[in-house]
Amino acid sequence: MRSLPKRTAERAHMPHAKLDALIFISPRSLKAFYSDHFVLPLPAGHRFPMQKYRLIREGAQAAVPDIEFHEAPRTTDGVLALAHHPHYIQSVSTGTLSPAEQRAIGFPWTPEMTERSRRSAGATIAACRAAMEQGAAVNLAGGTHHAYADHGEGFCVFNDAAIAARLMQAERHVKRVAIVDLDVHQGNGTASILANDDSVFTLSLHGERNYPFNKETSDLDVALPDGTGDAAYLTALADALTELFSRFMPQLIIYLAGADPHEGDRLGRLKLTLDGLAARDRMVFEQARQRGIPVAVTMAGGYGKNIQDTVAVHLHTIAIAAHHVWGGQTTTSTRADGAA
Ligand SMILES: [Zn+2]
């Protein structure tokens, strides 16, 4: 780990004009939290692309210069209970999920599944903490938005974004959090858990005809037709972000940067290119930066016919996040006062 530059402590006393210059000469790395070494054993031929997480970490190490890797911490039962029922946490922990519950999740229960799920939620929590200190940070997994309070679905065991949003509210006195979910599938679990919580805004931009077929109600849902391409998607996203910021001013954004809107995805049904998805990421970060809002990124889904396409989408997201670290080498932007 790099230590903070000596002059960081002086920033609070400097006028903004000088702040720019100081930040420019004070390199800071993007913090990336990983859990891919907690291997979840799957039966041969299982359709979940588990190896993508290792490929993302290795790819980021090679392609993103200003990055530092940290092992994901483990989430305790007490923290999981911020978003989940104690009975469900107990069932996952002790291996007493019914066969039907395991089928809904899509993974057979193993002790490793529990450990990995706790670590993945922990990585989103750690990314939120780091983002609040330096503007951007990433979980190299996570985005498990189909997990409900009392059950899991669609390869999702615990809802990392809902857990992390509530923990940051308790721990860091953040009043308002926005979850910007750009995975191609609707964030049904997130919408359900946070349905009656006015302090967390849920935005989901997703494929109208895609899973989940019974959708929940987010604070803002944008349903896109099959075959939506870059231009229509980016227009819809710009409109959605305008509406989000007109209705709600978050102090933290948790961004689900799913790779599955890509044209090469097996499940996505949309037609975004790699460039279109990079433009998507830049739009989210730019809009956040203009308002001084930190962004914690999670990877969410990606099921490319060619797994390298999925990895490439995620690596672009990580590289763009690295440009948005406050005080990073590659940006001269200032953070707004009171952002955190
Ligand atoms: Zn998805």
mmCIF file of C-alpha atoms and ligand atoms in Angstrom:
data_model
loop_
_atom_site.group_PDB
_atom_site.id
_atom_site.type_symbol
_atom_site.label_atom_id
_atom_site.label_comp_id
_atom_site.label_asym_id
_atom_site.label_seq_id
_atom_site.Cartn_x
_atom_site.Cartn_y
_atom_site.Cartn_z
ATOM 1 C CA MET A 1 0.000 0.000 0.000
ATOM 2 C CA ARG A 2 1.151 3.511 -0.683
ATOM 3 C CA SER A 3 1.029 5.962 2.157
ATOM 4 C CA LEU A 4 -0.852 9.212 1.767
ATOM 5 C CA PRO A 5 1.166 12.095 0.415
ATOM 6 C CA LYS A 6 2.411 14.396 3.166
ATOM 7 C CA ARG A 7 0.583 17.350 1.798
ATOM 8 C CA THR A 8 -2.859 15.699 1.953
ATOM 9 C CA ALA A 9 -3.403 17.050 5.453
ATOM 10 C CA GLU A 10 -2.846 20.574 4.177
ATOM 11 C CA ARG A 11 -5.594 20.372 1.593
ATOM 12 C CA ALA A 12 -8.365 21.344 3.942
ATOM 13 C CA HIS A 13 -6.716 24.728 4.446
ATOM 14 C CA MET A 14 -5.946 25.455 0.819
ATOM 15 C CA PRO A 15 -8.108 27.541 -1.491
ATOM 16 C CA HIS A 16 -9.602 25.530 -4.338
ATOM 17 C CA ALA A 17 -7.406 27.004 -7.027
ATOM 18 C CA LYS A 18 -4.388 25.486 -5.343
ATOM 19 C CA LEU A 19 -6.233 22.273 -4.570
ATOM 20 C CA ASP A 20 -6.209 21.332 -8.245
ATOM 21 C CA ALA A 21 -2.467 21.598 -8.456
ATOM 22 C CA LEU A 22 -1.910 19.694 -5.265
ATOM 23 C CA ILE A 23 -4.161 16.853 -6.312
ATOM 24 C CA PHE A 24 -2.421 16.616 -9.636
ATOM 25 C CA ILE A 25 0.940 15.980 -8.029
ATOM 26 C CA SER A 26 -0.378 13.575 -5.401
ATOM 27 C CA PRO A 27 -0.800 10.176 -7.023
ATOM 28 C CA ARG A 28 -3.242 7.787 -5.404
ATOM 29 C CA SER A 29 -4.117 4.320 -6.549
ATOM 30 C CA LEU A 30 -7.482 2.775 -7.254
ATOM 31 C CA LYS A 31 -8.298 0.269 -4.526
ATOM 32 C CA ALA A 32 -9.661 -3.009 -5.893
ATOM 33 C CA PHE A 33 -11.105 -5.649 -3.557
ATOM 34 C CA TYR A 34 -11.034 -9.258 -4.728
ATOM 35 C CA SER A 35 -12.489 -12.554 -3.567
ATOM 36 C CA ASP A 36 -11.855 -14.818 -6.574
ATOM 37 C CA HIS A 37 -9.423 -17.017 -4.591
ATOM 38 C CA PHE A 38 -12.341 -18.146 -2.408
ATOM 39 C CA VAL A 39 -13.282 -20.726 -4.981
ATOM 40 C CA LEU A 40 -16.885 -21.824 -5.228
ATOM 41 C CA PRO A 41 -16.876 -25.429 -6.435
ATOM 42 C CA LEU A 42 -19.389 -25.996 -9.233
ATOM 43 C CA PRO A 43 -20.411 -29.190 -11.011
ATOM 44 C CA ALA A 44 -18.727 -29.773 -14.393
ATOM 45 C CA GLY A 45 -20.521 -27.928 -17.180
ATOM 46 C CA HIS A 46 -22.236 -25.417 -14.846
ATOM 47 C CA ARG A 47 -23.170 -22.345 -16.869
ATOM 48 C CA PHE A 48 -21.888 -19.722 -14.435
ATOM 49 C CA PRO A 49 -18.565 -18.279 -15.725
ATOM 50 C CA MET A 50 -16.733 -18.414 -12.390
ATOM 51 C CA GLN A 51 -13.300 -18.033 -13.975
ATOM 52 C CA LYS A 52 -14.091 -14.513 -15.157
ATOM 53 C CA TYR A 53 -13.281 -13.074 -11.708
ATOM 54 C CA ARG A 54 -9.721 -14.350 -11.786
ATOM 55 C CA LEU A 55 -9.356 -13.107 -15.370
ATOM 56 C CA ILE A 56 -10.632 -9.666 -14.346
ATOM 57 C CA ARG A 57 -8.104 -9.443 -11.480
ATOM 58 C CA GLU A 58 -5.223 -10.616 -13.661
ATOM 59 C CA GLY A 59 -6.299 -8.344 -16.504
ATOM 60 C CA ALA A 60 -6.581 -5.332 -14.208
ATOM 61 C CA GLN A 61 -3.143 -6.031 -12.784
ATOM 62 C CA ALA A 62 -1.696 -5.989 -16.293
ATOM 63 C CA ALA A 63 -3.739 -3.157 -17.801
ATOM 64 C CA VAL A 64 -4.427 -0.609 -15.062
ATOM 65 C CA PRO A 65 -1.235 1.020 -13.785
ATOM 66 C CA ASP A 66 -2.561 2.833 -10.706
ATOM 67 C CA ILE A 67 -4.278 -0.016 -8.911
ATOM 68 C CA GLU A 68 -3.730 -1.780 -5.598
ATOM 69 C CA PHE A 69 -5.354 -5.067 -4.667
ATOM 70 C CA HIS A 70 -6.824 -5.956 -1.306
ATOM 71 C CA GLU A 71 -8.386 -9.192 -0.140
ATOM 72 C CA ALA A 72 -12.094 -8.779 0.520
ATOM 73 C CA PRO A 73 -12.989 -8.791 4.214
ATOM 74 C CA ARG A 74 -15.580 -11.208 5.561
ATOM 75 C CA THR A 75 -19.064 -9.879 6.333
ATOM 76 C CA THR A 76 -20.428 -10.820 9.759
ATOM 77 C CA ASP A 77 -23.969 -12.015 10.491
ATOM 78 C CA GLY A 78 -24.760 -8.704 12.161
ATOM 79 C CA VAL A 79 -23.867 -6.725 9.051
ATOM 80 C CA LEU A 80 -25.685 -9.150 6.721
ATOM 81 C CA ALA A 81 -28.760 -8.563 8.902
ATOM 82 C CA LEU A 82 -28.883 -4.954 7.719
ATOM 83 C CA ALA A 83 -30.560 -6.342 4.589
ATOM 84 C CA HIS A 84 -31.403 -9.994 5.313
ATOM 85 C CA HIS A 85 -33.659 -11.927 7.646
ATOM 86 C CA PRO A 86 -31.813 -13.749 10.452
ATOM 87 C CA HIS A 87 -33.468 -17.021 9.449
ATOM 88 C CA TYR A 88 -32.095 -16.779 5.903
ATOM 89 C CA ILE A 89 -28.583 -15.890 7.122
ATOM 90 C CA GLN A 90 -28.759 -18.920 9.418
ATOM 91 C CA SER A 91 -29.889 -21.221 6.589
ATOM 92 C CA VAL A 92 -27.034 -20.087 4.335
ATOM 93 C CA SER A 93 -24.474 -20.343 7.151
ATOM 94 C CA THR A 94 -25.482 -23.794 8.370
ATOM 95 C CA GLY A 95 -26.276 -25.379 5.018
ATOM 96 C CA THR A 96 -29.964 -25.851 5.723
ATOM 97 C CA LEU A 97 -31.268 -24.200 2.554
ATOM 98 C CA SER A 98 -33.938 -26.402 0.985
ATOM 99 C CA PRO A 99 -33.289 -27.963 -2.441
ATOM 100 C CA ALA A 100 -35.767 -25.456 -3.912
ATOM 101 C CA GLU A 101 -33.917 -22.534 -2.314
ATOM 102 C CA GLN A 102 -30.618 -23.826 -3.717
ATOM 103 C CA ARG A 103 -32.153 -24.220 -7.180
ATOM 104 C CA ALA A 104 -33.414 -20.626 -7.052
ATOM 105 C CA ILE A 105 -29.894 -19.421 -6.231
ATOM 106 C CA GLY A 106 -28.438 -21.611 -8.971
ATOM 107 C CA PHE A 107 -25.459 -22.850 -6.916
ATOM 108 C CA PRO A 108 -25.386 -26.004 -4.809
ATOM 109 C CA TRP A 109 -24.763 -25.157 -1.160
ATOM 110 C CA THR A 110 -21.201 -25.654 0.048
ATOM 111 C CA PRO A 111 -19.269 -24.028 2.917
ATOM 112 C CA GLU A 112 -17.231 -22.295 0.204
ATOM 113 C CA MET A 113 -20.382 -20.734 -1.273
ATOM 114 C CA THR A 114 -21.128 -19.151 2.089
ATOM 115 C CA GLU A 115 -17.582 -17.895 2.536
ATOM 116 C CA ARG A 116 -17.368 -16.464 -0.943
ATOM 117 C CA SER A 117 -20.726 -14.715 -0.610
ATOM 118 C CA ARG A 118 -19.657 -13.137 2.682
ATOM 119 C CA ARG A 119 -16.393 -11.987 1.099
ATOM 120 C CA SER A 120 -18.095 -10.580 -1.976
ATOM 121 C CA ALA A 121 -20.424 -8.462 0.177
ATOM 122 C CA GLY A 122 -17.394 -7.459 2.242
ATOM 123 C CA ALA A 123 -15.639 -6.276 -0.912
ATOM 124 C CA THR A 124 -18.512 -3.933 -1.738
ATOM 125 C CA ILE A 125 -18.451 -2.574 1.820
ATOM 126 C CA ALA A 126 -14.693 -2.041 1.588
ATOM 127 C CA ALA A 127 -15.069 -0.397 -1.829
ATOM 128 C CA CYS A 128 -17.656 2.006 -0.377
ATOM 129 C CA ARG A 129 -15.320 2.961 2.473
ATOM 130 C CA ALA A 130 -12.422 3.495 0.068
ATOM 131 C CA ALA A 131 -14.581 5.443 -2.399
ATOM 132 C CA MET A 132 -15.659 7.809 0.352
ATOM 133 C CA GLU A 133 -12.022 8.555 1.063
ATOM 134 C CA GLN A 134 -10.783 8.860 -2.494
ATOM 135 C CA GLY A 135 -13.711 9.180 -4.863
ATOM 136 C CA ALA A 136 -13.730 5.771 -6.531
ATOM 137 C CA ALA A 137 -12.998 2.137 -5.659
ATOM 138 C CA VAL A 138 -14.008 -1.231 -7.068
ATOM 139 C CA ASN A 139 -15.188 -4.641 -5.994
ATOM 140 C CA LEU A 140 -13.881 -7.099 -8.610
ATOM 141 C CA ALA A 141 -17.072 -9.158 -8.048
ATOM 142 C CA GLY A 142 -20.400 -8.348 -6.382
ATOM 143 C CA GLY A 143 -23.489 -6.682 -7.767
ATOM 144 C CA THR A 144 -25.625 -9.580 -6.527
ATOM 145 C CA HIS A 145 -28.866 -7.699 -7.029
ATOM 146 C CA HIS A 146 -31.277 -10.655 -7.312
ATOM 147 C CA ALA A 147 -30.852 -11.512 -3.616
ATOM 148 C CA TYR A 148 -33.947 -10.710 -1.542
ATOM 149 C CA ALA A 149 -34.144 -10.252 2.236
ATOM 150 C CA ASP A 150 -35.264 -13.839 2.774
ATOM 151 C CA HIS A 151 -34.022 -15.767 -0.264
ATOM 152 C CA GLY A 152 -31.482 -15.792 -3.069
ATOM 153 C CA GLU A 153 -32.028 -15.996 -6.826
ATOM 154 C CA GLY A 154 -30.139 -15.871 -10.106
ATOM 155 C CA PHE A 155 -26.605 -16.633 -8.761
ATOM 156 C CA CYS A 156 -27.089 -14.104 -5.937
ATOM 157 C CA VAL A 157 -26.902 -15.090 -2.255
ATOM 158 C CA PHE A 158 -26.516 -11.798 -0.354
ATOM 159 C CA ASN A 159 -27.454 -8.340 -1.653
ATOM 160 C CA ASP A 160 -24.119 -6.561 -1.338
ATOM 161 C CA ALA A 161 -25.360 -3.133 -2.477
ATOM 162 C CA ALA A 162 -28.262 -3.016 -0.013
ATOM 163 C CA ILE A 163 -26.027 -4.230 2.826
ATOM 164 C CA ALA A 164 -23.255 -1.747 2.019
ATOM 165 C CA ALA A 165 -25.657 1.187 1.578
ATOM 166 C CA ARG A 166 -27.124 0.615 5.016
ATOM 167 C CA LEU A 167 -23.764 0.013 6.674
ATOM 168 C CA MET A 168 -22.388 3.274 5.264
ATOM 169 C CA GLN A 169 -25.450 5.049 6.655
ATOM 170 C CA ALA A 170 -24.824 3.545 10.088
ATOM 171 C CA GLU A 171 -21.040 3.813 10.084
ATOM 172 C CA ARG A 172 -20.203 6.904 8.038
ATOM 173 C CA HIS A 173 -23.278 9.047 8.651
ATOM 174 C CA VAL A 174 -24.135 9.039 4.974
ATOM 175 C CA LYS A 175 -27.777 10.019 4.770
ATOM 176 C CA ARG A 176 -28.557 9.319 1.123
ATOM 177 C CA VAL A 177 -27.191 6.554 -1.108
ATOM 178 C CA ALA A 178 -28.087 5.881 -4.757
ATOM 179 C CA ILE A 179 -27.765 2.422 -6.282
ATOM 180 C CA VAL A 180 -27.257 2.844 -10.029
ATOM 181 C CA ASP A 181 -27.870 -0.586 -11.499
ATOM 182 C CA LEU A 182 -26.849 -0.867 -15.166
ATOM 183 C CA ASP A 183 -26.713 -4.655 -15.283
ATOM 184 C CA VAL A 184 -29.021 -5.787 -18.093
ATOM 185 C CA HIS A 185 -31.267 -7.614 -15.616
ATOM 186 C CA GLN A 186 -33.541 -5.700 -13.266
ATOM 187 C CA GLY A 187 -32.302 -5.265 -9.692
ATOM 188 C CA ASN A 188 -35.368 -6.985 -8.287
ATOM 189 C CA GLY A 189 -33.912 -8.017 -4.930
ATOM 190 C CA THR A 190 -32.470 -4.546 -4.353
ATOM 191 C CA ALA A 191 -35.792 -2.888 -5.220
ATOM 192 C CA SER A 192 -37.652 -5.229 -2.886
ATOM 193 C CA ILE A 193 -35.309 -4.832 0.101
ATOM 194 C CA LEU A 194 -35.259 -1.037 -0.216
ATOM 195 C CA ALA A 195 -38.873 -0.526 -1.331
ATOM 196 C CA ASN A 196 -39.866 1.384 1.798
ATOM 197 C CA ASP A 197 -36.518 3.061 2.407
ATOM 198 C CA ASP A 198 -36.550 6.674 1.229
ATOM 199 C CA SER A 199 -32.889 7.106 2.131
ATOM 200 C CA VAL A 200 -31.670 4.814 -0.674
ATOM 201 C CA PHE A 201 -32.606 5.573 -4.282
ATOM 202 C CA THR A 202 -32.745 2.558 -6.586
ATOM 203 C CA LEU A 203 -32.285 3.112 -10.323
ATOM 204 C CA SER A 204 -32.410 0.144 -12.689
ATOM 205 C CA LEU A 205 -31.872 0.346 -16.457
ATOM 206 C CA HIS A 206 -32.603 -3.109 -17.856
ATOM 207 C CA GLY A 207 -33.955 -5.241 -20.656
ATOM 208 C CA GLU A 208 -37.733 -5.172 -20.639
ATOM 209 C CA ARG A 209 -38.145 -8.766 -21.808
ATOM 210 C CA ASN A 210 -35.271 -10.214 -19.829
ATOM 211 C CA TYR A 211 -35.097 -12.018 -16.467
ATOM 212 C CA PRO A 212 -36.569 -11.414 -13.894
ATOM 213 C CA PHE A 213 -39.937 -11.799 -15.582
ATOM 214 C CA ASN A 214 -41.845 -10.521 -12.550
ATOM 215 C CA LYS A 215 -40.127 -7.236 -11.899
ATOM 216 C CA GLU A 216 -40.183 -5.265 -8.678
ATOM 217 C CA THR A 217 -40.621 -1.496 -8.473
ATOM 218 C CA SER A 218 -37.405 0.509 -8.127
ATOM 219 C CA ASP A 219 -37.468 4.247 -7.410
ATOM 220 C CA LEU A 220 -36.757 4.628 -11.125
ATOM 221 C CA ASP A 221 -37.046 1.790 -13.652
ATOM 222 C CA VAL A 222 -36.110 2.196 -17.300
ATOM 223 C CA ALA A 223 -37.089 -0.840 -19.381
ATOM 224 C CA LEU A 224 -35.339 -1.134 -22.743
ATOM 225 C CA PRO A 225 -36.507 -3.138 -25.766
ATOM 226 C CA ASP A 226 -34.490 -6.045 -27.183
ATOM 227 C CA GLY A 227 -31.763 -4.922 -29.551
ATOM 228 C CA THR A 228 -31.206 -1.485 -27.962
ATOM 229 C CA GLY A 229 -27.886 -0.095 -29.228
ATOM 230 C CA ASP A 230 -25.382 2.483 -27.992
ATOM 231 C CA ALA A 231 -27.148 5.706 -28.984
ATOM 232 C CA ALA A 232 -30.583 4.841 -27.615
ATOM 233 C CA TYR A 233 -29.053 3.374 -24.454
ATOM 234 C CA LEU A 234 -26.907 6.427 -23.736
ATOM 235 C CA THR A 235 -29.868 8.755 -24.288
ATOM 236 C CA ALA A 236 -31.968 6.697 -21.887
ATOM 237 C CA LEU A 237 -29.152 6.706 -19.321
ATOM 238 C CA ALA A 238 -28.628 10.463 -19.586
ATOM 239 C CA ASP A 239 -32.358 11.027 -19.037
ATOM 240 C CA ALA A 240 -32.404 8.603 -16.101
ATOM 241 C CA LEU A 241 -29.441 10.279 -14.386
ATOM 242 C CA THR A 242 -31.037 13.695 -14.885
ATOM 243 C CA GLU A 243 -34.176 12.427 -13.213
ATOM 244 C CA LEU A 244 -32.224 10.751 -10.410
ATOM 245 C CA PHE A 245 -30.337 13.929 -9.536
ATOM 246 C CA SER A 246 -33.466 16.072 -9.797
ATOM 247 C CA ARG A 247 -35.300 13.865 -7.306
ATOM 248 C CA PHE A 248 -32.476 12.864 -4.958
ATOM 249 C CA MET A 249 -28.955 14.075 -4.150
ATOM 250 C CA PRO A 250 -26.921 11.068 -3.022
ATOM 251 C CA GLN A 251 -23.749 11.338 -0.944
ATOM 252 C CA LEU A 252 -22.556 7.969 -2.255
ATOM 253 C CA ILE A 253 -23.276 5.984 -5.429
ATOM 254 C CA ILE A 254 -22.996 2.220 -5.609
ATOM 255 C CA TYR A 255 -22.676 1.448 -9.305
ATOM 256 C CA LEU A 256 -23.499 -2.005 -10.731
ATOM 257 C CA ALA A 257 -21.511 -1.945 -13.964
ATOM 258 C CA GLY A 258 -22.854 -5.131 -15.513
ATOM 259 C CA ALA A 259 -21.111 -6.342 -18.674
ATOM 260 C CA ASP A 260 -24.226 -8.138 -19.902
ATOM 261 C CA PRO A 261 -25.722 -5.308 -22.023
ATOM 262 C CA HIS A 262 -22.844 -6.121 -24.453
ATOM 263 C CA GLU A 263 -23.798 -7.307 -27.931
ATOM 264 C CA GLY A 264 -21.793 -10.512 -27.456
ATOM 265 C CA ASP A 265 -23.580 -11.556 -24.268
ATOM 266 C CA ARG A 266 -25.443 -14.884 -24.228
ATOM 267 C CA LEU A 267 -28.198 -13.553 -21.962
ATOM 268 C CA GLY A 268 -28.264 -9.811 -22.548
ATOM 269 C CA ARG A 269 -30.527 -9.272 -25.592
ATOM 270 C CA LEU A 270 -29.156 -5.722 -26.016
ATOM 271 C CA LYS A 271 -26.585 -4.569 -28.579
ATOM 272 C CA LEU A 272 -24.130 -2.284 -26.835
ATOM 273 C CA THR A 273 -20.567 -2.206 -28.126
ATOM 274 C CA LEU A 274 -17.425 -2.081 -25.995
ATOM 275 C CA ASP A 275 -17.149 1.642 -26.803
ATOM 276 C CA GLY A 276 -20.794 2.188 -25.920
ATOM 277 C CA LEU A 277 -20.308 0.546 -22.541
ATOM 278 C CA ALA A 278 -17.195 2.635 -21.877
ATOM 279 C CA ALA A 279 -19.250 5.747 -22.713
ATOM 280 C CA ARG A 280 -21.850 4.485 -20.245
ATOM 281 C CA ASP A 281 -19.231 4.204 -17.501
ATOM 282 C CA ARG A 282 -17.766 7.621 -18.257
ATOM 283 C CA MET A 283 -21.219 9.190 -18.113
ATOM 284 C CA VAL A 284 -21.867 7.770 -14.641
ATOM 285 C CA PHE A 285 -18.469 8.872 -13.330
ATOM 286 C CA GLU A 286 -18.631 12.322 -14.942
ATOM 287 C CA GLN A 287 -22.087 13.011 -13.550
ATOM 288 C CA ALA A 288 -20.935 11.902 -10.108
ATOM 289 C CA ARG A 289 -17.740 13.931 -10.274
ATOM 290 C CA GLN A 290 -19.578 17.111 -11.262
ATOM 291 C CA ARG A 291 -21.498 16.757 -7.999
ATOM 292 C CA GLY A 292 -18.598 15.560 -5.849
ATOM 293 C CA ILE A 293 -20.187 12.172 -5.206
ATOM 294 C CA PRO A 294 -17.957 9.130 -4.565
ATOM 295 C CA VAL A 295 -18.634 5.986 -6.600
ATOM 296 C CA ALA A 296 -18.132 2.388 -5.448
ATOM 297 C CA VAL A 297 -18.223 -0.004 -8.404
ATOM 298 C CA THR A 298 -19.320 -3.629 -8.498
ATOM 299 C CA MET A 299 -18.997 -5.894 -11.531
ATOM 300 C CA ALA A 300 -22.471 -7.538 -11.611
ATOM 301 C CA GLY A 301 -23.289 -9.861 -14.537
ATOM 302 C CA GLY A 302 -21.536 -10.779 -17.762
ATOM 303 C CA TYR A 303 -22.056 -13.962 -19.771
ATOM 304 C CA GLY A 304 -20.209 -13.373 -23.010
ATOM 305 C CA LYS A 305 -20.218 -16.027 -25.724
ATOM 306 C CA ASN A 306 -16.532 -15.179 -25.652
ATOM 307 C CA ILE A 307 -15.513 -14.653 -22.033
ATOM 308 C CA GLN A 308 -12.781 -12.243 -23.147
ATOM 309 C CA ASP A 309 -15.506 -9.813 -24.275
ATOM 310 C CA THR A 310 -16.969 -9.831 -20.782
ATOM 311 C CA VAL A 311 -13.540 -9.349 -19.224
ATOM 312 C CA ALA A 312 -12.775 -6.490 -21.635
ATOM 313 C CA VAL A 313 -15.952 -4.638 -20.668
ATOM 314 C CA HIS A 314 -15.078 -4.948 -16.981
ATOM 315 C CA LEU A 315 -11.462 -3.879 -17.529
ATOM 316 C CA HIS A 316 -12.640 -0.715 -19.272
ATOM 317 C CA THR A 317 -14.879 0.035 -16.292
ATOM 318 C CA ILE A 318 -11.959 -0.456 -13.881
ATOM 319 C CA ALA A 319 -9.633 1.735 -15.965
ATOM 320 C CA ILE A 320 -12.261 4.490 -16.080
ATOM 321 C CA ALA A 321 -12.745 4.200 -12.313
ATOM 322 C CA ALA A 322 -8.979 4.652 -11.880
ATOM 323 C CA HIS A 323 -9.244 7.998 -13.669
ATOM 324 C CA HIS A 324 -11.774 9.141 -11.125
ATOM 325 C CA VAL A 325 -9.783 8.582 -7.951
ATOM 326 C CA TRP A 326 -9.606 11.916 -6.156
ATOM 327 C CA GLY A 327 -6.012 12.913 -6.151
ATOM 328 C CA GLY A 328 -5.116 10.318 -8.766
ATOM 329 C CA GLN A 329 -2.423 11.015 -11.340
ATOM 330 C CA THR A 330 -4.792 11.112 -14.237
ATOM 331 C CA THR A 331 -7.331 13.673 -13.060
ATOM 332 C CA THR A 332 -7.121 17.298 -12.066
ATOM 333 C CA SER A 333 -10.666 17.539 -10.758
ATOM 334 C CA THR A 334 -11.400 18.781 -7.280
ATOM 335 C CA ARG A 335 -13.754 17.087 -4.849
ATOM 336 C CA ALA A 336 -16.725 19.097 -3.736
ATOM 337 C CA ASP A 337 -16.855 20.079 -0.097
ATOM 338 C CA GLY A 338 -19.190 17.967 1.925
ATOM 339 C CA ALA A 339 -19.282 15.184 -0.622
ATOM 340 C CA ALA A 340 -18.699 12.601 2.041
HETATM 341 ZN ZN ZN B 1 -27.256 -9.453 -15.254
#
